[in-house]
Backbone as ProteinMPNN parsed JSONL, in Angstrom:
{"seq_chain_A": "MNNVGISYEYAMYLEELPEDRLQTIIHLNCEVTAMVTKLCVPGMVERKRGAVVSISSAAGVMACGDPLYDLYSASKGFVDLFSRSLATELKEKGIVVECHVPYFVPTKLSKIRRSSLFCPRPEVFAESSLRKIGRGPITVVPYFWHEVQHIAFHLLPFWLLQKCILIHHKDIRRRALKKREKWDVC", "coords_chain_A": {"N_chain_A": [[97.323, 75.313, 99.337], [97.632, 78.657, 100.068], [95.826, 81.18, 98.984], [94.733, 83.904, 99.362], [93.395, 87.152, 99.391], [92.985, 90.675, 99.574], [92.798, 93.964, 98.391], [93.225, 97.509, 97.984], [90.561, 99.648, 96.887], [91.373, 101.429, 94.98], [94.477, 103.124, 94.237], [95.52, 104.826, 97.1], [96.11, 107.25, 99.711], [97.186, 106.42, 103.023], [95.699, 107.674, 105.085], [93.263, 108.03, 103.887], [92.176, 105.571, 103.604], [89.415, 103.57, 104.172], [88.257, 102.605, 107.419], [86.983, 100.079, 107.723], [87.939, 98.716, 105.468], [90.663, 98.659, 106.007], [90.693, 96.974, 108.281], [89.659, 94.628, 107.104], [91.612, 93.977, 105.199], [93.829, 93.369, 106.85], [92.699, 91.252, 108.326], [91.949, 89.268, 106.322], [94.323, 88.972, 104.688], [96.364, 88.465, 106.519], [95.53, 87.272, 109.152], [93.678, 85.19, 108.326], [95.281, 83.715, 106.555], [97.254, 82.769, 108.347], [95.609, 81.303, 110.133], [94.408, 79.292, 108.492], [96.68, 77.94, 107.655], [97.609, 77.006, 110.146], [95.566, 75.196, 110.726], [96.004, 73.224, 108.787], [98.617, 72.234, 109.102], [99.012, 70.278, 111.305], [98.11, 67.742, 110.275], [99.941, 67.351, 108.197], [102.317, 67.215, 109.643], [101.842, 64.89, 111.071], [101.815, 63.031, 108.933], [104.364, 63.346, 108.122], [105.096, 64.759, 105.857], [104.413, 67.128, 103.243], [103.237, 70.242, 101.827], [103.211, 73.697, 102.188], [102.067, 76.287, 100.48], [102.047, 79.575, 100.01], [100.551, 82.479, 98.585], [101.948, 85.482, 97.902], [102.699, 88.728, 96.984], [104.16, 90.899, 94.571], [104.112, 93.365, 95.686], [104.586, 92.861, 98.347], [107.257, 92.223, 98.55], [108.812, 94.091, 97.313], [111.555, 96.325, 97.223], [111.022, 98.99, 97.946], [108.573, 98.812, 99.052], [105.084, 99.344, 98.518], [103.974, 102.099, 97.622], [101.061, 104.045, 98.271], [99.557, 101.864, 98.455], [100.047, 100.918, 100.942], [99.234, 99.369, 103.29], [98.272, 97.0, 102.137], [100.641, 96.141, 100.916], [102.252, 95.74, 103.215], [100.767, 93.697, 104.444], [101.08, 91.624, 102.632], [103.79, 91.366, 102.785], [103.884, 90.3, 105.315], [102.934, 87.709, 104.735], [105.109, 86.669, 103.312], [107.24, 86.791, 105.255], [106.111, 85.254, 107.301], [105.99, 82.8, 105.979], [108.745, 82.295, 105.581], [109.668, 82.027, 108.225], [108.086, 79.884, 109.117], [108.929, 77.901, 107.359], [111.512, 77.303, 108.237], [110.893, 76.321, 110.747], [109.361, 74.021, 110.13], [110.861, 72.44, 108.41], [112.524, 70.312, 109.333], [110.576, 68.496, 109.852], [109.791, 67.447, 107.51], [108.224, 69.009, 105.859], [107.553, 71.194, 103.247], [107.721, 74.645, 102.89], [106.689, 77.416, 101.165], [106.689, 80.667, 99.657], [105.053, 82.032, 97.116], [105.476, 84.478, 94.663], [103.707, 86.568, 92.75], [103.907, 88.991, 90.11], [102.197, 91.161, 88.087], [99.031, 89.789, 87.262], [96.233, 89.109, 85.276], [93.408, 89.617, 87.017], [90.414, 89.881, 89.062], [91.207, 91.179, 91.376], [93.563, 92.564, 90.634], [92.554, 94.156, 88.668], [93.285, 94.138, 86.065], [92.793, 93.492, 82.697], [93.779, 92.28, 80.354], [96.087, 89.819, 79.199], [99.667, 89.492, 78.884], [103.138, 89.246, 77.911], [104.504, 89.953, 80.293], [102.432, 89.806, 82.003], [100.892, 87.277, 82.731], [98.192, 84.972, 81.948], [95.993, 83.766, 84.543], [96.012, 80.9, 84.749], [98.421, 80.252, 83.497], [100.305, 81.415, 85.196], [99.708, 79.84, 87.469], [100.451, 77.267, 86.591], [103.232, 77.646, 86.302], [103.845, 78.144, 88.946], [103.144, 75.708, 90.205], [105.056, 74.021, 89.043], [107.358, 74.859, 90.323], [107.233, 74.176, 93.014], [108.891, 73.034, 95.824], [111.383, 73.197, 94.654], [112.956, 75.4, 94.933], [114.097, 78.409, 96.545], [112.712, 79.657, 99.663], [111.153, 81.996, 99.268], [109.705, 82.473, 96.252], [109.709, 83.498, 92.898], [107.835, 82.445, 90.622], [107.092, 82.599, 87.855], [108.747, 83.045, 84.839], [109.08, 85.612, 83.422], [108.189, 87.364, 85.341], [110.139, 87.02, 87.203], [112.296, 88.133, 85.863], [111.46, 90.832, 85.875], [111.497, 91.2, 88.651], [114.22, 90.918, 89.312], [115.265, 93.038, 87.792], [113.967, 95.269, 89.009], [115.13, 95.145, 91.522], [117.699, 95.803, 90.971], [117.7, 98.45, 90.421], [118.476, 101.72, 91.702], [117.41, 102.49, 95.001], [116.024, 104.981, 95.454], [115.215, 105.626, 92.847], [113.55, 103.513, 92.088], [111.58, 103.83, 94.048], [110.574, 106.385, 93.329], [109.61, 105.88, 90.691], [107.608, 103.905, 91.122], [105.876, 105.316, 92.808], [105.064, 107.444, 91.099], [103.74, 105.937, 89.124], [101.642, 104.812, 90.665], [100.347, 107.131, 91.538], [99.314, 107.95, 89.131], [97.505, 105.865, 88.62], [95.766, 106.369, 90.72], [94.849, 108.962, 90.027], [93.431, 108.401, 87.63], [91.467, 106.667, 88.654], [90.068, 108.332, 90.435], [89.086, 110.201, 88.636], [87.389, 108.582, 87.148], [85.551, 107.866, 89.158], [84.484, 110.375, 89.71], [83.185, 110.881, 87.317], [81.175, 108.921, 87.456], [79.814, 109.826, 89.689], [78.642, 112.142, 88.756], [76.753, 111.208, 87.011]], "CA_chain_A": [[97.811, 76.572, 98.836], [96.97, 79.835, 100.631], [95.724, 82.222, 97.983], [93.682, 84.812, 99.797], [93.894, 88.511, 99.381], [92.15, 91.818, 99.237], [93.616, 95.171, 98.325], [92.487, 98.765, 98.007], [89.673, 99.876, 95.746], [92.288, 102.085, 94.047], [95.625, 103.679, 94.965], [95.141, 105.934, 97.982], [96.948, 107.516, 100.88], [96.73, 105.665, 104.184], [94.664, 108.383, 105.855], [92.0, 107.945, 103.152], [91.723, 104.184, 103.605], [88.312, 103.371, 105.12], [88.568, 101.746, 108.567], [86.534, 98.7, 107.486], [88.84, 98.111, 104.487], [91.897, 98.415, 106.75], [90.494, 95.768, 109.098], [89.463, 93.481, 106.218], [92.919, 93.636, 104.623], [94.616, 92.675, 107.886], [92.03, 89.986, 108.65], [92.073, 88.275, 105.253], [95.674, 88.75, 104.2], [97.262, 87.996, 107.589], [94.903, 86.337, 110.089], [93.122, 83.996, 107.675], [96.424, 82.938, 106.07], [97.841, 82.076, 109.498], [94.654, 80.331, 110.687], [94.267, 78.155, 107.569], [97.939, 77.197, 107.751], [97.608, 76.32, 111.45], [94.64, 74.061, 110.621], [96.521, 72.195, 107.875], [99.94, 71.727, 109.486], [99.054, 69.053, 112.115], [98.002, 66.556, 109.412], [101.212, 67.202, 107.488], [103.301, 66.776, 110.641], [101.519, 63.488, 111.336], [102.223, 62.249, 107.757], [105.78, 63.648, 107.913], [105.291, 65.314, 104.512], [103.409, 68.097, 102.827], [103.725, 71.531, 101.322], [102.408, 74.891, 102.423], [102.442, 77.276, 99.469], [101.249, 80.788, 100.159], [100.739, 83.445, 97.514], [102.122, 86.854, 98.381], [102.562, 89.687, 95.899], [105.36, 91.729, 94.401], [103.951, 94.468, 96.639], [105.085, 92.436, 99.646], [108.702, 91.972, 98.542], [109.518, 95.192, 96.641], [112.478, 97.027, 98.115], [110.43, 100.243, 98.438], [107.185, 98.573, 99.421], [104.135, 99.656, 97.458], [103.342, 103.344, 98.053], [99.633, 104.236, 98.016], [98.951, 100.563, 98.783], [100.932, 100.583, 102.07], [98.751, 98.289, 104.147], [98.274, 95.784, 101.312], [102.046, 95.765, 100.805], [102.688, 95.2, 104.509], [100.087, 92.423, 104.703], [101.697, 90.61, 101.77], [105.104, 91.159, 103.403], [103.602, 89.352, 106.4], [102.841, 86.364, 104.153], [106.475, 86.251, 102.996], [108.004, 86.531, 106.491], [105.451, 84.113, 107.948], [106.433, 81.607, 105.246], [110.171, 82.056, 105.865], [109.789, 81.528, 109.605], [107.449, 78.57, 109.181], [109.772, 76.963, 106.599], [112.588, 76.886, 109.134], [110.252, 75.554, 111.818], [108.788, 72.745, 109.667], [111.78, 71.727, 107.514], [112.952, 69.042, 109.937], [109.412, 67.608, 109.927], [109.518, 66.979, 106.159], [107.21, 69.851, 105.213], [108.071, 72.292, 102.444], [106.933, 75.88, 102.991], [107.152, 78.397, 100.188], [105.873, 81.848, 99.392], [105.158, 82.338, 95.693], [105.288, 85.916, 94.482], [103.384, 87.05, 91.404], [103.83, 90.415, 89.808], [100.822, 91.356, 87.63], [98.257, 88.715, 86.634], [94.884, 89.671, 85.095], [92.393, 89.071, 87.924], [89.541, 90.926, 89.606], [91.965, 91.935, 92.365], [94.494, 93.48, 89.966], [91.761, 94.982, 87.747], [93.918, 94.073, 84.746], [91.911, 92.666, 81.867], [94.474, 91.575, 79.274], [97.36, 89.189, 79.51], [100.8, 89.838, 78.026], [104.34, 88.523, 78.319], [104.788, 90.257, 81.698], [101.173, 89.713, 82.743], [100.341, 86.019, 82.221], [96.865, 84.52, 82.38], [96.092, 83.093, 85.841], [96.38, 79.484, 84.622], [99.847, 80.19, 83.141], [101.022, 81.651, 86.451], [99.487, 78.673, 88.334], [101.311, 76.178, 86.086], [104.609, 77.999, 86.677], [103.925, 78.001, 90.389], [103.135, 74.273, 90.532], [106.342, 73.437, 88.618], [108.443, 75.318, 91.206], [107.091, 73.722, 94.395], [109.947, 72.157, 96.324], [112.591, 73.287, 93.83], [113.696, 76.649, 95.048], [114.187, 79.01, 97.874], [111.417, 79.817, 100.34], [110.438, 83.005, 98.499], [109.869, 82.075, 94.855], [109.007, 84.222, 91.84], [107.807, 81.262, 89.763], [106.902, 82.857, 86.426], [110.035, 83.542, 84.341], [109.104, 87.039, 83.107], [108.059, 88.092, 86.607], [111.463, 86.968, 87.824], [113.094, 89.147, 85.158], [111.043, 92.114, 86.459], [111.941, 91.214, 90.042], [115.672, 91.179, 89.305], [115.468, 94.404, 87.288], [113.551, 96.228, 90.031], [116.061, 95.124, 92.645], [118.968, 96.372, 90.522], [117.549, 99.901, 90.382], [118.72, 102.411, 92.973], [116.195, 102.583, 95.818], [115.324, 106.252, 95.217], [114.613, 105.604, 91.518], [112.428, 102.571, 92.173], [110.58, 104.505, 94.873], [109.984, 107.461, 92.539], [108.858, 105.291, 89.573], [106.401, 103.247, 91.644], [104.974, 106.368, 93.291], [104.492, 108.113, 89.924], [102.787, 104.985, 88.53], [100.463, 104.698, 91.527], [99.621, 108.406, 91.501], [98.562, 107.939, 87.882], [96.369, 104.959, 88.852], [94.867, 107.123, 91.604], [94.245, 110.05, 89.24], [92.432, 107.812, 86.728], [90.363, 106.126, 89.465], [89.271, 109.47, 90.931], [88.397, 110.759, 87.469], [86.304, 107.641, 86.847], [84.554, 108.025, 90.237], [83.842, 111.673, 89.498], [82.293, 110.687, 86.169], [80.027, 108.15, 87.93], [79.073, 110.664, 90.64], [77.889, 113.108, 87.974], [75.639, 110.491, 86.387]], "C_chain_A": [[96.971, 77.688, 99.444], [96.96, 80.927, 99.577], [94.545, 83.121, 98.332], [94.235, 86.225, 99.723], [92.837, 89.518, 99.0], [93.058, 93.033, 99.286], [92.727, 96.396, 98.443], [91.545, 98.816, 96.803], [90.469, 100.542, 94.616], [93.431, 102.654, 94.888], [95.181, 104.867, 95.81], [96.123, 106.064, 99.135], [96.337, 106.817, 102.095], [95.604, 106.366, 104.943], [93.302, 108.367, 105.16], [91.389, 106.549, 103.195], [90.597, 104.003, 104.625], [88.69, 102.344, 106.197], [88.164, 100.296, 108.323], [87.427, 97.995, 106.47], [90.166, 97.773, 105.14], [91.778, 97.114, 107.544], [90.348, 94.517, 108.236], [90.782, 93.027, 105.604], [93.754, 92.856, 105.629], [94.01, 91.31, 108.19], [92.26, 88.937, 107.566], [93.52, 87.947, 104.907], [96.63, 88.196, 105.251], [96.608, 86.915, 108.453], [94.419, 85.06, 109.416], [94.245, 83.11, 107.136], [97.039, 82.123, 107.208], [96.908, 80.988, 110.042], [94.518, 79.083, 109.799], [95.53, 77.293, 107.618], [97.982, 76.393, 109.044], [96.687, 75.104, 111.429], [95.218, 72.906, 109.808], [97.804, 71.523, 108.358], [99.899, 70.439, 110.318], [98.958, 67.76, 111.288], [99.286, 66.299, 108.655], [102.296, 66.692, 108.427], [103.092, 65.291, 110.93], [101.991, 62.587, 110.187], [103.712, 62.382, 107.46], [106.073, 64.094, 106.476], [104.163, 66.299, 104.214], [104.068, 69.365, 102.319], [102.712, 72.615, 101.658], [102.916, 75.918, 101.427], [101.494, 78.458, 99.609], [101.566, 81.732, 99.012], [100.828, 84.834, 98.14], [101.833, 87.786, 97.215], [103.896, 90.407, 95.765], [105.325, 92.891, 95.387], [104.538, 94.128, 98.002], [106.584, 92.215, 99.707], [109.507, 93.062, 97.838], [110.378, 95.934, 97.649], [111.855, 98.283, 98.714], [109.004, 100.04, 98.933], [106.295, 98.907, 98.249], [103.369, 100.914, 97.856], [101.942, 103.52, 97.468], [98.853, 102.927, 98.096], [99.676, 100.017, 100.021], [100.48, 99.361, 102.867], [98.697, 96.964, 103.389], [99.706, 95.254, 101.203], [102.554, 95.113, 102.095], [102.041, 93.852, 104.797], [100.66, 91.307, 103.85], [103.141, 90.353, 102.19], [104.99, 90.195, 104.572], [103.6, 87.927, 105.861], [104.239, 85.831, 103.85], [107.264, 85.904, 104.262], [107.424, 85.375, 107.298], [105.932, 82.814, 107.304], [107.89, 81.283, 105.543], [110.362, 81.464, 107.257], [109.252, 80.113, 109.713], [108.279, 77.513, 108.452], [110.894, 76.42, 107.477], [112.044, 75.963, 110.22], [109.851, 74.143, 111.361], [109.716, 71.908, 108.792], [112.166, 70.363, 108.065], [111.803, 68.043, 110.076], [108.979, 67.137, 108.538], [108.494, 67.803, 105.394], [107.903, 71.017, 104.504], [107.138, 73.486, 102.64], [107.55, 76.874, 102.028], [106.168, 79.546, 100.097], [106.09, 82.2, 97.93], [104.694, 83.768, 95.45], [104.968, 86.25, 93.026], [103.616, 88.554, 91.302], [102.411, 90.591, 89.259], [100.266, 90.142, 86.901], [96.848, 89.29, 86.454], [93.843, 88.943, 85.958], [91.484, 90.216, 88.357], [90.311, 91.797, 90.602], [92.866, 92.972, 91.692], [93.78, 94.467, 89.052], [92.426, 95.089, 86.367], [93.103, 93.089, 83.916], [92.643, 91.806, 80.851], [95.787, 90.973, 79.741], [98.408, 89.659, 78.502], [101.991, 89.023, 78.519], [104.631, 88.714, 79.811], [103.551, 90.164, 82.588], [100.437, 88.446, 82.272], [98.918, 85.747, 82.718], [97.023, 83.758, 83.697], [96.526, 81.624, 85.734], [97.85, 79.303, 84.236], [100.685, 80.412, 84.395], [100.907, 80.42, 87.355], [100.359, 77.497, 87.891], [102.767, 76.424, 86.459], [104.826, 77.756, 88.164], [104.002, 76.521, 90.79], [104.46, 73.606, 90.164], [107.476, 73.771, 89.576], [108.358, 74.773, 92.629], [108.191, 72.729, 94.748], [111.26, 72.276, 95.584], [113.43, 74.535, 94.085], [113.825, 77.131, 96.455], [112.792, 79.123, 98.481], [110.56, 80.847, 99.611], [110.745, 82.759, 97.03], [109.078, 83.017, 93.955], [108.928, 83.202, 90.699], [107.68, 81.496, 88.257], [108.141, 83.583, 85.893], [110.056, 85.052, 84.128], [108.852, 87.907, 84.334], [109.418, 88.115, 87.308], [112.409, 87.975, 87.174], [112.755, 90.533, 85.714], [111.601, 92.266, 87.868], [113.433, 91.566, 90.128], [115.941, 92.613, 88.862], [115.105, 95.446, 88.342], [114.535, 96.283, 91.19], [117.462, 95.614, 92.259], [118.919, 97.902, 90.474], [117.94, 100.514, 91.724], [117.379, 102.598, 93.698], [115.379, 103.832, 95.486], [114.61, 106.258, 93.868], [113.403, 104.665, 91.485], [111.267, 103.218, 92.923], [109.832, 105.57, 94.067], [109.115, 106.897, 91.404], [107.552, 104.654, 90.04], [105.393, 104.299, 92.114], [104.308, 107.11, 92.126], [103.435, 107.226, 89.276], [101.501, 104.908, 89.355], [99.671, 106.002, 91.604], [98.79, 108.5, 90.22], [97.335, 107.031, 87.993], [95.314, 105.685, 89.685], [94.124, 108.206, 90.829], [93.142, 109.502, 88.333], [91.229, 107.272, 87.493], [89.462, 107.251, 89.972], [88.478, 110.123, 89.801], [87.195, 109.891, 87.096], [85.187, 107.76, 87.886], [83.766, 109.319, 90.065], [82.819, 111.585, 88.358], [81.018, 109.953, 86.611], [79.159, 108.96, 88.888], [78.189, 111.677, 89.915], [76.63, 112.457, 87.383], [74.572, 110.221, 87.355]], "O_chain_A": [[95.744, 77.67, 99.349], [97.996, 81.535, 99.31], [93.503, 83.094, 97.677], [95.42, 86.45, 99.968], [91.929, 89.246, 98.215], [93.965, 93.119, 100.113], [91.606, 96.317, 98.946], [91.735, 98.096, 95.823], [90.255, 100.247, 93.44], [93.355, 102.661, 96.117], [94.548, 105.796, 95.309], [96.853, 105.135, 99.48], [95.121, 106.646, 102.179], [94.66, 105.716, 105.392], [92.288, 108.663, 105.792], [90.218, 106.369, 102.861], [90.797, 104.253, 105.814], [89.357, 101.348, 105.915], [88.908, 99.38, 108.672], [87.655, 96.791, 106.592], [90.742, 96.72, 104.865], [92.661, 96.258, 107.481], [90.858, 93.456, 108.597], [91.041, 91.828, 105.5], [94.319, 91.812, 105.303], [94.734, 90.32, 108.298], [92.718, 87.834, 107.862], [93.897, 86.777, 104.842], [97.604, 87.527, 104.908], [97.075, 85.777, 108.486], [94.717, 83.962, 109.887], [94.172, 81.886, 107.246], [97.311, 80.932, 107.051], [97.353, 79.889, 110.372], [94.514, 77.958, 110.298], [95.451, 76.065, 107.622], [98.355, 75.219, 109.032], [96.996, 74.087, 112.049], [94.953, 71.742, 110.106], [98.044, 70.356, 108.047], [100.709, 69.551, 110.051], [99.658, 66.79, 111.58], [99.684, 65.147, 108.485], [103.098, 65.837, 108.052], [104.054, 64.528, 111.022], [102.511, 61.498, 110.433], [104.262, 61.633, 106.653], [107.155, 63.841, 105.945], [103.112, 66.289, 104.855], [105.286, 69.529, 102.376], [101.511, 72.457, 101.436], [104.058, 76.367, 101.515], [100.295, 78.347, 99.356], [102.696, 81.784, 98.526], [99.906, 85.292, 98.815], [100.818, 87.634, 96.535], [104.661, 90.51, 96.724], [106.365, 93.347, 95.863], [104.948, 95.026, 98.736], [107.137, 92.035, 100.792], [110.734, 92.982, 97.766], [109.972, 96.143, 98.793], [112.127, 98.613, 99.868], [108.303, 101.014, 99.206], [106.709, 98.768, 97.098], [102.251, 100.826, 98.365], [101.688, 103.181, 96.312], [97.65, 102.888, 97.839], [99.894, 98.811, 100.139], [101.258, 98.433, 103.088], [99.04, 95.92, 103.943], [99.947, 94.06, 101.377], [103.204, 94.068, 102.061], [102.692, 92.957, 105.336], [100.722, 90.161, 104.293], [103.663, 89.258, 101.982], [105.878, 89.373, 104.8], [104.197, 87.034, 106.463], [104.522, 84.66, 104.107], [107.885, 84.844, 104.334], [108.166, 84.607, 107.91], [106.242, 81.847, 107.998], [108.236, 80.118, 105.738], [111.125, 80.515, 107.44], [109.879, 79.246, 110.322], [108.328, 76.359, 108.879], [111.186, 75.225, 107.46], [112.66, 74.955, 110.564], [109.987, 73.183, 112.119], [109.382, 70.769, 108.466], [112.136, 69.368, 107.341], [112.032, 66.874, 110.383], [107.932, 66.505, 108.394], [107.953, 67.342, 104.389], [108.724, 71.723, 105.088], [105.917, 73.35, 102.566], [108.751, 77.143, 102.059], [104.986, 79.415, 100.415], [107.182, 82.617, 97.543], [103.663, 84.203, 95.962], [105.852, 86.22, 92.17], [103.527, 89.282, 92.29], [101.471, 90.186, 89.942], [100.924, 89.548, 86.047], [96.316, 89.898, 87.382], [93.454, 87.812, 85.667], [91.752, 91.379, 88.056], [90.095, 93.007, 90.668], [92.927, 94.122, 92.127], [94.343, 95.503, 88.7], [92.157, 96.019, 85.607], [92.768, 91.997, 84.374], [92.18, 90.716, 80.517], [96.499, 91.546, 80.567], [98.082, 90.152, 77.421], [101.861, 88.209, 79.434], [104.965, 87.757, 80.51], [103.625, 90.418, 83.79], [99.476, 88.532, 81.507], [98.508, 86.233, 83.772], [98.074, 83.165, 83.943], [97.325, 81.158, 86.547], [98.462, 78.303, 84.61], [101.656, 79.693, 84.637], [101.901, 79.997, 87.946], [100.941, 76.808, 88.729], [103.46, 75.502, 86.888], [105.858, 77.229, 88.58], [104.831, 76.137, 91.616], [104.936, 72.729, 90.885], [108.462, 73.037, 89.637], [109.323, 74.895, 93.384], [108.393, 71.726, 94.064], [112.183, 71.511, 95.866], [114.503, 74.693, 93.503], [113.685, 76.381, 97.421], [111.806, 78.722, 97.862], [109.379, 80.608, 99.362], [111.9, 82.827, 96.609], [107.91, 83.3, 94.221], [109.854, 83.105, 89.895], [108.122, 80.662, 87.467], [108.537, 84.616, 86.433], [110.972, 85.718, 84.613], [109.26, 89.068, 84.362], [109.792, 89.11, 87.928], [113.225, 88.595, 87.855], [113.656, 91.324, 85.994], [112.113, 93.324, 88.235], [113.837, 92.412, 90.926], [116.741, 93.32, 89.474], [115.852, 96.402, 88.55], [114.75, 97.344, 91.776], [118.311, 95.814, 93.127], [119.955, 98.566, 90.485], [117.753, 99.89, 92.769], [116.348, 102.836, 93.068], [114.172, 103.741, 95.262], [113.524, 106.825, 93.746], [112.362, 104.998, 90.917], [110.119, 103.158, 92.485], [108.604, 105.646, 94.118], [108.006, 107.381, 91.18], [106.507, 104.847, 89.418], [104.197, 104.181, 91.846], [103.107, 107.372, 92.171], [102.358, 107.701, 88.918], [100.401, 104.937, 88.803], [98.446, 105.972, 91.723], [97.695, 109.061, 90.225], [96.255, 107.381, 87.517], [94.12, 105.62, 89.39], [92.909, 108.349, 90.963], [92.049, 110.066, 88.269], [90.095, 107.403, 87.034], [88.237, 107.133, 89.941], [87.337, 110.543, 89.993], [86.123, 110.401, 86.77], [84.008, 107.755, 87.532], [82.55, 109.355, 90.249], [81.729, 112.15, 88.442], [79.916, 110.312, 86.195], [77.937, 108.815, 88.911], [77.115, 112.03, 90.402], [75.581, 113.092, 87.276], [73.555, 109.624, 87.002]]}, "name": "protein", "num_of_chains": 1, "seq": "MNNVGISYEYAMYLEELPEDRLQTIIHLNCEVTAMVTKLCVPGMVERKRGAVVSISSAAGVMACGDPLYDLYSASKGFVDLFSRSLATELKEKGIVVECHVPYFVPTKLSKIRRSSLFCPRPEVFAESSLRKIGRGPITVVPYFWHEVQHIAFHLLPFWLLQKCILIHHKDIRRRALKKREKWDVC"}
């Protein structure tokens, strides 16, 4: 299972993204995912079975992308398209390739502390993910309530989804900057 990822410190415009963070996001989210997969595939091909399960993010499959997290969104989109292409390539060799897509899960990366119906504990998401391996399409939203969100978001008109996500991320940005300002004063 490829579960690597790094995002932004907080929601920010692309021109504000530090160069080292930009390079790290591309390196970890894209290059490392591809390299680890390349290392594992030959053994699976030899055994004529196996599964490559990569973890993307809702940010990588949202119709409007993930404004103020553009590069993270694009890097997770890479994981999805890489998985789709690889699935076609390896299907005839008996290898299942899937891209599992979480929405929010309380982790250090998401900076969410509490779980809820739409934000399951990591072990709940992992159990859902394991139950879905080999049972669905290439891109899988394995946790039921995330799938409900996914369907709902894709039913919204593009302009409305775009506006709602941008407003939400601008609020995250505002709170993060306020918190940073508070720490700078201290």
